[in-house]
Short mmCIF file of C-alpha atoms (C1' of nucleotides) and ligand atoms in Angstrom, two decimals:
data_model
loop_
_atom_site.label_atom_id
_atom_site.label_comp_id
_atom_site.label_asym_id
_atom_site.label_seq_id
_atom_site.Cartn_x
_atom_site.Cartn_y
_atom_site.Cartn_z
CA MET A 1 -20.27 30.08 13.43
CA GLN A 2 -21.48 31.93 10.37
CA SER A 3 -19.59 33.99 7.83
CA ALA A 4 -20.14 37.66 7.09
CA THR A 5 -21.80 36.65 3.82
CA GLU A 6 -24.21 34.36 5.60
CA GLU A 7 -25.01 37.10 8.11
CA ASN A 8 -25.75 39.51 5.28
CA TYR A 9 -28.12 37.02 3.70
CA LEU A 10 -30.00 36.46 6.95
CA LYS A 11 -30.38 40.19 7.47
CA VAL A 12 -31.71 40.75 3.96
CA ILE A 13 -34.07 37.77 4.07
CA HIS A 14 -35.41 39.20 7.31
CA HIS A 15 -35.85 42.56 5.66
CA PHE A 16 -37.76 41.19 2.68
CA SER A 17 -39.98 38.91 4.75
CA SER A 18 -40.65 41.56 7.39
CA GLY A 19 -43.79 42.79 5.65
CA THR A 20 -46.94 40.76 5.20
CA ASN A 21 -45.70 38.20 2.69
CA THR A 22 -43.39 35.75 4.35
CA ARG A 23 -41.53 33.95 1.56
CA VAL A 24 -38.55 35.54 -0.14
CA LEU A 25 -37.68 34.77 -3.75
CA THR A 26 -34.37 33.84 -5.28
CA ASN A 27 -34.33 36.60 -7.86
CA GLN A 28 -35.19 39.18 -5.24
CA LEU A 29 -32.06 38.32 -3.33
CA ALA A 30 -29.93 38.08 -6.45
CA GLU A 31 -30.99 41.54 -7.50
CA TYR A 32 -30.42 42.98 -4.05
CA PHE A 33 -26.92 41.57 -3.81
CA ASN A 34 -26.06 42.44 -7.41
CA SER A 35 -25.39 38.76 -7.71
CA THR A 36 -26.85 35.92 -9.77
CA PRO A 37 -29.79 33.59 -9.06
CA SER A 38 -27.45 30.60 -9.11
CA SER A 39 -25.23 32.14 -6.44
CA VAL A 40 -28.29 32.72 -4.32
CA THR A 41 -29.48 29.13 -4.76
CA ASP A 42 -26.02 28.06 -3.62
CA MET A 43 -26.16 30.16 -0.49
CA LEU A 44 -29.75 29.19 0.34
CA ALA A 45 -28.72 25.54 0.24
CA ARG A 46 -25.87 26.35 2.62
CA LEU A 47 -28.11 28.28 5.01
CA SER A 48 -30.68 25.51 4.84
CA GLY A 49 -27.97 23.00 5.75
CA LYS A 50 -27.27 25.07 8.85
CA LYS A 51 -30.98 25.13 9.72
CA LEU A 52 -31.03 28.92 9.49
CA VAL A 53 -33.72 29.06 6.81
CA ASN A 54 -36.65 26.98 5.57
CA TYR A 55 -36.09 26.49 1.91
CA LYS A 56 -38.24 24.74 -0.69
CA LYS A 57 -36.93 24.45 -4.23
CA TYR A 58 -38.65 26.73 -6.73
CA TYR A 59 -40.77 28.15 -3.93
CA GLY A 60 -38.70 30.52 -1.80
CA VAL A 61 -37.14 30.87 1.66
CA SER A 62 -38.08 32.09 5.08
CA LEU A 63 -36.04 32.34 8.25
CA SER A 64 -36.13 29.53 10.80
CA GLU A 65 -36.45 30.51 14.46
CA LYS A 66 -32.69 30.14 14.80
CA GLY A 67 -32.17 32.24 11.69
CA LYS A 68 -34.56 34.93 12.82
CA LYS A 69 -32.80 35.26 16.16
CA LEU A 70 -29.49 35.68 14.42
CA ALA A 71 -30.87 38.15 11.88
CA VAL A 72 -32.32 40.36 14.58
CA ASP A 73 -29.03 40.25 16.45
CA ILE A 74 -27.14 41.36 13.35
CA ILE A 75 -29.64 44.19 12.88
CA ARG A 76 -29.04 45.14 16.51
CA ARG A 77 -25.30 45.23 15.95
CA HIS A 78 -25.67 47.22 12.73
CA ARG A 79 -27.88 49.89 14.23
CA LEU A 80 -25.87 50.27 17.42
CA TRP A 81 -22.73 50.88 15.36
CA GLU A 82 -24.67 53.41 13.29
CA VAL A 83 -25.57 55.28 16.46
CA PHE A 84 -21.95 55.19 17.57
CA LEU A 85 -20.75 56.53 14.24
CA ALA A 86 -23.30 59.34 14.18
CA LYS A 87 -23.43 60.35 17.84
CA LYS A 88 -19.86 59.75 18.96
CA LEU A 89 -17.77 60.13 15.84
CA GLY A 90 -19.87 62.82 14.20
CA PHE A 91 -20.66 61.10 10.91
CA ALA A 92 -23.76 62.32 9.05
CA TRP A 93 -26.80 60.04 9.05
CA ASP A 94 -26.29 59.20 5.39
CA GLU A 95 -22.63 58.17 5.82
CA VAL A 96 -22.96 55.56 8.53
CA HIS A 97 -24.55 52.65 6.72
CA PRO A 98 -21.65 51.25 4.65
CA ILE A 99 -19.29 51.39 7.63
CA ALA A 100 -21.81 49.67 9.92
CA GLU A 101 -22.22 47.07 7.19
CA GLU A 102 -18.67 45.98 8.03
CA MET A 103 -18.66 46.58 11.78
CA GLU A 104 -21.78 44.47 12.32
CA HIS A 105 -19.72 41.36 11.61
CA VAL A 106 -17.32 41.79 14.52
CA SER A 107 -18.30 38.78 16.56
CA SER A 108 -17.86 39.66 20.24
CA ASN A 109 -21.10 39.71 22.21
CA ALA A 110 -19.45 41.44 25.16
CA LEU A 111 -18.47 44.20 22.74
CA ILE A 112 -22.06 44.86 21.72
CA GLU A 113 -23.39 44.80 25.27
CA ARG A 114 -20.76 47.32 26.36
CA LEU A 115 -21.36 49.44 23.28
CA ASP A 116 -25.09 49.47 24.03
CA LYS A 117 -24.37 50.69 27.56
CA PHE A 118 -21.83 53.25 26.34
CA LEU A 119 -24.47 54.69 24.00
CA ASP A 120 -27.00 54.69 26.86
CA TYR A 121 -29.27 52.03 25.37
CA PRO A 122 -30.57 53.92 22.32
CA LYS A 123 -33.97 52.92 20.95
CA ILE A 124 -33.62 54.12 17.36
CA ASP A 125 -30.77 54.45 14.89
CA PRO A 126 -29.84 57.55 12.86
CA HIS A 127 -32.32 56.53 10.16
CA GLY A 128 -35.19 56.29 12.63
CA ASP A 129 -35.22 52.50 12.63
CA PRO A 130 -35.76 50.73 15.97
CA ILE A 131 -32.86 48.95 17.70
CA PRO A 132 -33.67 45.48 19.08
CA ASP A 133 -32.64 44.96 22.71
CA LYS A 134 -30.36 42.10 23.70
CA ASN A 135 -33.33 39.72 23.80
CA GLY A 136 -34.31 40.68 20.27
CA ASN A 137 -37.36 42.69 21.27
CA TYR A 138 -38.30 45.92 19.56
CA LYS A 139 -41.47 47.67 18.54
CA PRO A 140 -41.68 48.72 14.91
CA VAL A 141 -42.14 52.47 14.80
CA VAL A 142 -45.40 53.56 13.15
CA LEU A 143 -44.39 55.48 10.10
CA GLN A 144 -46.16 57.39 7.34
CA PRO A 145 -45.09 59.50 4.40
CA LEU A 146 -45.14 63.25 5.02
CA SER A 147 -47.59 63.51 2.15
CA GLU A 148 -50.31 61.98 4.32
CA LEU A 149 -50.20 64.58 7.07
CA LYS A 150 -52.99 67.17 7.41
CA GLU A 151 -52.60 70.92 7.78
CA GLY A 152 -51.36 71.80 11.24
CA ASP A 153 -49.87 68.34 11.93
CA LYS A 154 -46.45 68.13 13.56
CA ALA A 155 -44.05 65.20 13.16
CA ILE A 156 -40.43 64.07 13.36
CA ILE A 157 -38.66 62.95 10.23
CA SER A 158 -37.44 59.44 10.82
CA LYS A 159 -36.35 58.26 7.43
CA VAL A 160 -35.82 59.39 3.88
CA ILE A 161 -36.40 57.03 0.99
CA ALA A 162 -33.86 58.24 -1.51
CA SER A 163 -30.77 56.97 -3.21
CA ASP A 164 -30.44 59.76 -5.75
CA ALA A 165 -27.43 61.84 -4.74
CA THR A 166 -28.81 65.20 -5.85
CA LEU A 167 -32.05 64.65 -3.97
CA LEU A 168 -30.14 63.57 -0.87
CA SER A 169 -27.96 66.65 -0.86
CA TYR A 170 -31.02 68.85 -1.47
CA LEU A 171 -32.77 67.33 1.53
CA LYS A 172 -29.65 67.66 3.63
CA GLU A 173 -29.19 71.32 2.71
CA HIS A 174 -32.72 72.12 3.84
CA LEU A 175 -32.46 70.01 7.00
CA LEU A 176 -35.07 67.58 5.74
CA ILE A 177 -33.19 64.84 7.59
CA PRO A 178 -33.99 62.25 10.27
CA GLY A 179 -34.51 63.94 13.62
CA SER A 180 -35.82 67.23 12.27
CA GLU A 181 -39.20 68.43 13.51
CA ILE A 182 -41.61 69.59 10.85
CA LYS A 183 -45.04 71.21 10.86
CA LEU A 184 -47.35 71.09 7.87
CA LEU A 185 -48.41 74.69 7.22
CA ALA A 186 -50.38 74.21 4.02
CA LEU A 187 -51.45 71.43 1.70
CA TYR A 188 -52.26 72.41 -1.87
CA SER A 189 -54.94 70.07 -3.20
CA PHE A 190 -54.35 70.89 -6.88
CA ASP A 191 -50.90 69.20 -7.01
CA GLY A 192 -50.37 67.71 -3.54
CA SER A 193 -47.43 69.97 -2.78
CA VAL A 194 -46.95 71.28 0.76
CA ASP A 195 -45.53 74.17 2.78
CA LEU A 196 -43.51 73.09 5.78
CA MET A 197 -41.93 74.70 8.82
CA ILE A 198 -38.64 72.99 9.66
CA ASN A 199 -37.39 72.99 13.27
CA ASN A 200 -39.56 76.07 13.94
CA LYS A 201 -37.12 78.11 11.93
CA LYS A 202 -37.38 77.80 8.21
CA LYS A 203 -40.24 77.58 5.73
CA ILE A 204 -40.05 75.51 2.58
CA HIS A 205 -42.29 74.41 -0.26
CA ILE A 206 -41.87 70.87 -1.60
CA SER A 207 -43.59 68.79 -4.24
CA LYS A 208 -45.86 65.82 -3.54
CA ASP A 209 -43.20 63.64 -5.12
CA VAL A 210 -40.63 64.60 -2.54
CA ALA A 211 -43.17 64.63 0.30
CA GLN A 212 -43.90 60.98 -0.41
CA LYS A 213 -40.27 60.11 0.11
CA ILE A 214 -40.01 61.74 3.53
CA VAL A 215 -41.17 59.33 6.21
CA VAL A 216 -42.30 60.73 9.53
CA LYS A 217 -43.54 59.44 12.87
CA MET B 1 -7.60 46.00 -1.94
CA GLN B 2 -6.31 43.40 0.46
CA SER B 3 -8.11 40.74 2.46
CA ALA B 4 -8.13 40.45 6.24
CA THR B 5 -5.83 37.44 5.90
CA GLU B 6 -3.34 39.44 3.87
CA GLU B 7 -3.48 42.27 6.38
CA ASN B 8 -2.75 39.86 9.21
CA TYR B 9 0.27 38.52 7.36
CA LEU B 10 1.66 41.99 6.73
CA LYS B 11 1.27 42.89 10.38
CA VAL B 12 3.00 39.75 11.57
CA ILE B 13 5.82 40.02 9.03
CA HIS B 14 6.33 43.57 10.26
CA HIS B 15 6.41 42.32 13.83
CA PHE B 16 8.98 39.62 13.16
CA SER B 17 11.23 41.84 11.06
CA SER B 18 10.97 44.79 13.43
CA GLY B 19 14.05 43.74 15.39
CA THR B 20 17.58 43.69 13.99
CA ASN B 21 17.22 40.77 11.59
CA THR B 22 15.19 41.73 8.58
CA ARG B 23 14.16 38.51 6.84
CA VAL B 24 11.25 36.46 8.11
CA LEU B 25 11.14 32.70 7.63
CA THR B 26 8.34 30.54 6.35
CA ASN B 27 8.21 28.23 9.37
CA GLN B 28 8.16 31.19 11.72
CA LEU B 29 4.96 32.44 10.12
CA ALA B 30 3.44 28.97 9.90
CA GLU B 31 4.00 28.45 13.61
CA TYR B 32 2.63 31.87 14.49
CA PHE B 33 -0.55 31.37 12.50
CA ASN B 34 -0.97 27.76 13.64
CA SER B 35 -0.90 27.01 9.97
CA THR B 36 1.38 25.00 7.68
CA PRO B 37 4.55 25.99 5.81
CA SER B 38 2.85 25.26 2.49
CA SER B 39 -0.02 27.61 3.28
CA VAL B 40 2.51 30.29 4.13
CA THR B 41 4.41 29.75 0.87
CA ASP B 42 1.11 30.17 -0.92
CA MET B 43 0.32 33.45 0.78
CA LEU B 44 3.84 34.80 0.37
CA ALA B 45 3.56 34.21 -3.37
CA ARG B 46 0.27 36.10 -3.35
CA LEU B 47 1.68 39.01 -1.37
CA SER B 48 4.71 39.06 -3.61
CA GLY B 49 2.41 39.25 -6.64
CA LYS B 50 0.84 42.34 -5.10
CA LYS B 51 4.30 43.86 -4.51
CA LEU B 52 3.66 43.97 -0.79
CA VAL B 53 6.69 41.84 0.12
CA ASN B 54 10.10 40.96 -1.25
CA TYR B 55 10.22 37.22 -1.40
CA LYS B 56 13.04 34.87 -2.44
CA LYS B 57 12.36 31.16 -2.54
CA TYR B 58 14.00 29.20 0.26
CA TYR B 59 15.37 32.45 1.69
CA GLY B 60 12.59 34.40 3.40
CA VAL B 61 10.47 37.57 3.08
CA SER B 62 10.61 41.18 4.04
CA LEU B 63 8.08 43.95 3.56
CA SER B 64 8.28 46.22 0.52
CA GLU B 65 7.84 49.94 1.11
CA LYS B 66 4.21 49.59 0.06
CA GLY B 67 3.79 46.63 2.39
CA LYS B 68 5.43 48.42 5.29
CA LYS B 69 3.12 51.40 4.91
CA LEU B 70 0.11 49.14 4.97
CA ALA B 71 1.40 47.12 7.92
CA VAL B 72 1.95 50.25 10.00
CA ASP B 73 -1.53 51.47 9.11
CA ILE B 74 -3.06 48.20 10.27
CA ILE B 75 -1.11 48.44 13.50
CA ARG B 76 -2.45 51.97 13.91
CA ARG B 77 -6.01 50.75 13.42
CA HIS B 78 -5.49 47.85 15.82
CA ARG B 79 -4.09 49.97 18.62
CA LEU B 80 -6.63 52.76 18.26
CA TRP B 81 -9.44 50.22 18.60
CA GLU B 82 -7.68 48.78 21.66
CA VAL B 83 -7.67 52.23 23.24
CA PHE B 84 -11.36 52.63 22.42
CA LEU B 85 -12.21 49.27 23.94
CA ALA B 86 -10.25 49.95 27.13
CA LYS B 87 -10.92 53.66 27.68
CA LYS B 88 -14.44 54.03 26.35
CA LEU B 89 -16.03 50.62 26.78
CA GLY B 90 -14.20 49.64 29.97
CA PHE B 91 -12.58 46.42 28.80
CA ALA B 92 -9.51 45.27 30.74
CA TRP B 93 -6.15 45.62 28.98
CA ASP B 94 -5.87 41.87 28.54
CA GLU B 95 -9.29 41.52 26.88
CA VAL B 96 -8.95 44.02 24.05
CA HIS B 97 -6.56 42.25 21.69
CA PRO B 98 -8.78 39.57 20.10
CA ILE B 99 -11.58 42.06 19.48
CA ALA B 100 -9.21 44.62 17.92
CA GLU B 101 -7.88 41.78 15.78
CA GLU B 102 -11.26 41.86 14.03
CA MET B 103 -11.99 45.57 14.17
CA GLU B 104 -8.66 46.49 12.55
CA HIS B 105 -9.98 45.12 9.24
CA VAL B 106 -12.86 47.57 8.90
CA SER B 107 -11.69 49.48 5.88
CA SER B 108 -12.88 53.07 6.21
CA ASN B 109 -10.08 55.60 6.57
CA ALA B 110 -12.48 58.35 7.62
CA LEU B 111 -13.55 56.06 10.46
CA ILE B 112 -10.02 55.78 11.81
CA GLU B 113 -9.32 59.49 11.55
CA ARG B 114 -12.51 60.29 13.45
CA LEU B 115 -11.81 57.59 16.00
CA ASP B 116 -8.32 59.02 16.55
CA LYS B 117 -9.82 62.45 17.19
CA PHE B 118 -12.55 61.02 19.42
CA LEU B 119 -9.87 59.35 21.54
CA ASP B 120 -7.89 62.61 21.62
CA TYR B 121 -4.96 61.33 19.58
CA PRO B 122 -3.56 58.76 22.01
CA LYS B 123 0.16 57.96 21.78
CA ILE B 124 0.19 54.50 23.33
CA ASP B 125 -2.23 51.58 23.47
CA PRO B 126 -3.37 49.71 26.61
CA HIS B 127 -0.34 47.43 26.37
CA GLY B 128 2.08 50.35 26.30
CA ASP B 129 2.81 50.00 22.59
CA PRO B 130 3.12 53.19 20.54
CA ILE B 131 0.36 54.20 18.10
CA PRO B 132 1.54 55.36 14.67
CA ASP B 133 0.06 58.69 13.56
CA LYS B 134 -1.78 58.98 10.25
CA ASN B 135 1.51 59.40 8.40
CA GLY B 136 2.84 56.21 9.93
CA ASN B 137 5.27 57.95 12.30
CA TYR B 138 5.86 56.74 15.82
CA LYS B 139 8.78 56.51 18.20
CA PRO B 140 9.39 53.08 19.66
CA VAL B 141 9.14 53.43 23.44
CA VAL B 142 12.37 52.54 25.25
CA LEU B 143 11.52 49.54 27.31
CA GLN B 144 13.33 47.32 29.79
CA PRO B 145 12.37 44.41 31.98
CA LEU B 146 11.63 45.33 35.57
CA SER B 147 14.43 42.98 36.55
CA GLU B 148 17.00 45.47 35.26
CA LEU B 149 15.98 48.38 37.49
CA LYS B 150 18.16 49.42 40.43
CA GLU B 151 17.05 50.00 44.01
CA GLY B 152 15.10 53.24 44.29
CA ASP B 153 14.17 53.36 40.59
CA LYS B 154 10.63 54.34 39.65
CA ALA B 155 8.90 53.26 36.43
CA ILE B 156 5.56 52.70 34.71
CA ILE B 157 4.57 49.22 33.67
CA SER B 158 3.94 49.30 29.96
CA LYS B 159 3.64 45.69 29.02
CA VAL B 160 3.52 42.20 30.41
CA ILE B 161 4.99 39.29 28.50
CA ALA B 162 2.70 36.49 29.54
CA SER B 163 0.21 34.16 27.95
CA ASP B 164 -0.19 31.83 30.94
CA ALA B 165 -3.66 32.46 32.36
CA THR B 166 -2.74 31.86 36.01
CA LEU B 167 0.20 34.25 35.79
CA LEU B 168 -1.99 36.85 34.07
CA SER B 169 -4.65 36.72 36.76
CA TYR B 170 -1.98 36.83 39.47
CA LEU B 171 -0.49 39.98 37.94
CA LYS B 172 -3.93 41.50 37.53
CA GLU B 173 -4.88 40.81 41.12
CA HIS B 174 -1.77 42.61 42.38
CA LEU B 175 -2.17 45.50 39.91
CA LEU B 176 1.01 44.54 38.10
CA ILE B 177 -0.62 45.79 34.91
CA PRO B 178 0.18 48.36 32.22
CA GLY B 179 -0.21 51.87 33.60
CA SER B 180 0.70 51.04 37.18
CA GLU B 181 3.55 52.97 38.76
CA ILE B 182 6.12 50.90 40.58
CA LYS B 183 9.16 51.66 42.74
CA LEU B 184 11.91 49.14 43.31
CA LEU B 185 12.41 48.97 47.07
CA ALA B 186 14.93 46.16 47.27
CA LEU B 187 16.85 43.87 44.95
CA TYR B 188 18.05 40.58 46.40
CA SER B 189 21.32 39.58 44.69
CA PHE B 190 21.19 35.94 45.80
CA ASP B 191 18.17 35.07 43.60
CA GLY B 192 17.33 38.24 41.70
CA SER B 193 13.96 38.62 43.38
CA VAL B 194 12.69 42.11 44.20
CA ASP B 195 10.46 44.04 46.59
CA LEU B 196 8.18 46.55 44.89
CA MET B 197 5.86 49.37 45.88
CA ILE B 198 2.85 49.45 43.58
CA ASN B 199 1.03 52.76 42.98
CA ASN B 200 2.44 54.07 46.29
CA LYS B 201 0.06 51.80 48.09
CA LYS B 202 0.99 48.17 48.23
CA LYS B 203 4.23 46.26 48.75
CA ILE B 204 4.93 42.96 47.02
CA HIS B 205 7.76 40.49 46.61
CA ILE B 206 8.22 38.84 43.23
CA SER B 207 10.72 36.40 41.75
CA LYS B 208 13.32 37.27 39.13
CA ASP B 209 11.39 35.05 36.75
CA VAL B 210 8.30 37.21 36.97
CA ALA B 211 10.29 40.47 37.11
CA GLN B 212 11.77 39.62 33.73
CA LYS B 213 8.30 39.41 32.23
CA ILE B 214 7.20 42.82 33.42
CA VAL B 215 8.33 45.47 30.95
CA VAL B 216 8.63 49.04 32.17
CA LYS B 217 9.50 52.42 30.75
"C1'" DA C 1 -54.62 22.47 -23.37
"C1'" DA C 2 -50.62 23.87 -25.73
"C1'" DT C 3 -47.18 27.25 -26.14
"C1'" DT C 4 -44.33 30.84 -24.49
"C1'" DA C 5 -42.07 33.42 -21.00
"C1'" DT C 6 -40.17 33.69 -16.48
"C1'" DT C 7 -38.02 31.86 -12.57
"C1'" DT C 8 -35.08 28.78 -10.54
"C1'" DT C 9 -31.91 25.07 -10.35
"C1'" DT C 10 -28.01 22.19 -12.13
"C1'" DA C 11 -23.64 21.59 -14.19
"C1'" DG C 12 -19.24 22.95 -14.55
"C1'" DG C 13 -15.59 26.29 -13.70
"C1'" DT C 14 -12.79 30.10 -10.97
"C1'" DT C 15 -10.26 32.24 -6.97
"C1'" DA C 16 -8.82 32.66 -2.05
"C1'" DG C 17 -7.34 30.20 1.48
"C1'" DT C 18 -6.50 26.18 3.54
"C1'" DC C 19 -4.70 21.13 4.09
"C1'" DT C 20 -1.53 16.54 3.58
"C1'" DA C 21 2.00 14.10 1.39
"C1'" DA C 22 5.85 14.05 -1.66
"C1'" DA C 23 9.79 16.33 -3.76
"C1'" DT C 24 13.42 19.61 -3.50
"C1'" DT C 25 16.71 22.76 -1.61
"C1'" DT C 26 19.64 24.33 2.03
"C1'" DA C 27 22.16 23.51 6.26
"C1'" DG C 28 24.66 20.56 9.32
"C1'" DT C 29 27.55 16.64 10.30
"C1'" DT C 30 30.40 12.83 9.86
"C1'" DA D 1 32.83 15.21 -0.16
"C1'" DA D 2 29.01 12.39 1.07
"C1'" DC D 3 25.28 11.84 3.92
"C1'" DT D 4 21.66 13.24 7.02
"C1'" DA D 5 18.47 16.45 8.88
"C1'" DA D 6 15.75 20.52 8.58
"C1'" DA D 7 13.39 23.91 6.01
"C1'" DT D 8 10.82 24.96 2.18
"C1'" DT D 9 8.32 24.32 -2.02
"C1'" DT D 10 5.36 21.65 -5.21
"C1'" DA D 11 1.51 18.69 -6.24
"C1'" DG D 12 -2.92 17.62 -5.55
"C1'" DA D 13 -7.18 18.16 -3.07
"C1'" DC D 14 -10.81 20.55 -0.35
"C1'" DT D 15 -14.43 24.36 1.01
"C1'" DA D 16 -16.63 28.95 0.60
"C1'" DA D 17 -18.20 32.06 -2.46
"C1'" DC D 18 -18.67 33.43 -6.65
"C1'" DC D 19 -19.59 33.10 -12.04
"C1'" DT D 20 -21.80 31.57 -16.99
"C1'" DA D 21 -24.47 28.61 -19.74
"C1'" DA D 22 -27.78 24.98 -20.08
"C1'" DA D 23 -31.68 22.42 -18.23
"C1'" DA D 24 -35.85 22.09 -15.67
"C1'" DA D 25 -39.89 23.78 -13.29
"C1'" DT D 26 -43.45 27.13 -12.72
"C1'" DA D 27 -46.36 30.89 -14.35
"C1'" DA D 28 -48.65 33.37 -17.92
"C1'" DT D 29 -50.90 33.57 -22.54
"C1'" DT D 30 -52.93 32.36 -26.39
MN1 MN E 301 -22.71 43.47 6.45
MN1 MN E 302 -29.91 52.28 9.84
MN1 MN E 303 -6.62 40.81 12.44
MN1 MN E 304 -1.85 46.27 21.84
#
DNA sequence: AATTATTTTTAGGTTAGTCTAAATTTAGTT
DNA sequence: AACTAAATTTAGACTAACCTAAAAATAATT
C-alpha cells in the first residue's frame, strides 16, 4: 500500500512528465509542494524503493510502469470525485479541486467503480480534463487557447489557466467558465483583443492577455 | 486541526462512554484499536494537550465539551457517508462501514452540508443508528433485542449485532437485515426460540441466541 | 580550463504514531 | 497488613514525513 503523500507525488510526477520531456527534477517537485529539495530527495528514494519510479541521483525521476498505472488511477479517482462534487452536490467548478484532493485517497476500488456508474461514466471532469477509464485509458483532449481562434469559430471552454482570485471571479461573473459555448465575433489585429458571444446570449470584449488564459476545445 | 487518528480516538471514546459509565479505560481502547496500552497512553496525553479529553493518570478518560462536539461531528460525517454508499451507490448495509471509516476524515464542512441536503437530511444510517444534525442534536433511537418482543408484536430491524461472517450471510440470505419489517408469530417458552414473518412474505424459525442479536425498534 | 553559480544530496534533527520491555500504581486476595 | 495480580505508565526505539545547514555534483561563465 501507498500513503496519501506518496500518491500525491506520483500524480504530480505524472503531471510534470506528461509533456514531451520525460524526466522530472527535484526542485520542480519541491517548488510544487511548497517543500524543500531535501524532502523531495527523501521521498524519491522511498518511491524508488517501492519500484514506483526510476530515479537517478542528480538526474531526475520518471514513473515506472507500476507507478504510471497507479498515478493514472489516482487521477481517475480525483476527477470522478470532482464530477460528483460539481454535478451531484452543486459545487462550482473552481471549488471542487481541494476537496477531491482529499477524497482521491479513499482506497476502495469498489467505491470508485460504483461512483463511476452512478455518474454515468463521465468522460471529462469539471475542468475539461479527461477521466481515465478503469483500465487507465483516456484520450487527451485537443486544446488551444481562445486567442488562437479565427473570426466565426465556435468552441467550448474546457479550462481556465488562472489562480488570481480577481480574474477568476471576473471570468465567473461573465460565464467564461468550463462548459460555456463561445463564438469569436471579431479579432482586433492591433492588440489581439477579441469580441465574443457567450452561450448565444451575451457579448463581451476581452484582452489578448485574458484570451490566452481561456483554453477551448 | 486534528489527525484522522485523533478523530478515530474521539469517536471511540464517545462510543464507550455513551452508556451509563462515563470514564473509558486505557486497555479498553488498546483492545479496540488492536494496539497497545502504551500507544493509547501516548495518544491520550496528546488529546489531553489539545483539551479534547479529560484525562487522569491511572484513572481513565472522558471527552471534554470540545471533544464531544468533535466526536459527534465525526459520527455525523460517518453516518451520512454510509447513507450515501447504501442509498446512492447501492452498497449493502454490511459493506459501508469500512469505507465510511475513511471518508469521515475528509475535512470540508461545506461538503458535509451539501451531502446532507443531497441525501434529503436522513435521520438514520443503514445500521439504524441516528444521524446527528449539523448542531450535533439527535435522539437516540429506543432499541430492544427481538428476543424481548411478545407474540403479535411488529417491529423494524434496525441493527444486527454480529461480526461472524457465516451468521451475517445467513441473516442476509433470510432478509433479517436493517429495514426489514418483522412480526413475531410465536414465542416458544421452552427454549426462547421464535417464529417470525419477514416483510409479510416469508416465515422463519430462529433460536433465542440469534433473536438476541437482532435489534429492533 | 578554472571559477562561479545552481542543483541536488547528505547529515542530523523534529514530530506523530507506533512498538516492546521495564517500572509503577492500583486492585484484589490471603 | 503484606503479597500478588492486573492495569497503566515510562523508557527507549522505530518509521514516515518533514525541516535546516553543510557538502557534493552538475551546469554555466569567464
Ligand atoms: Mn491528494
Ligand atoms: Mn480537475
Ligand atoms: Mn475513521
Ligand atoms: Mn453505521
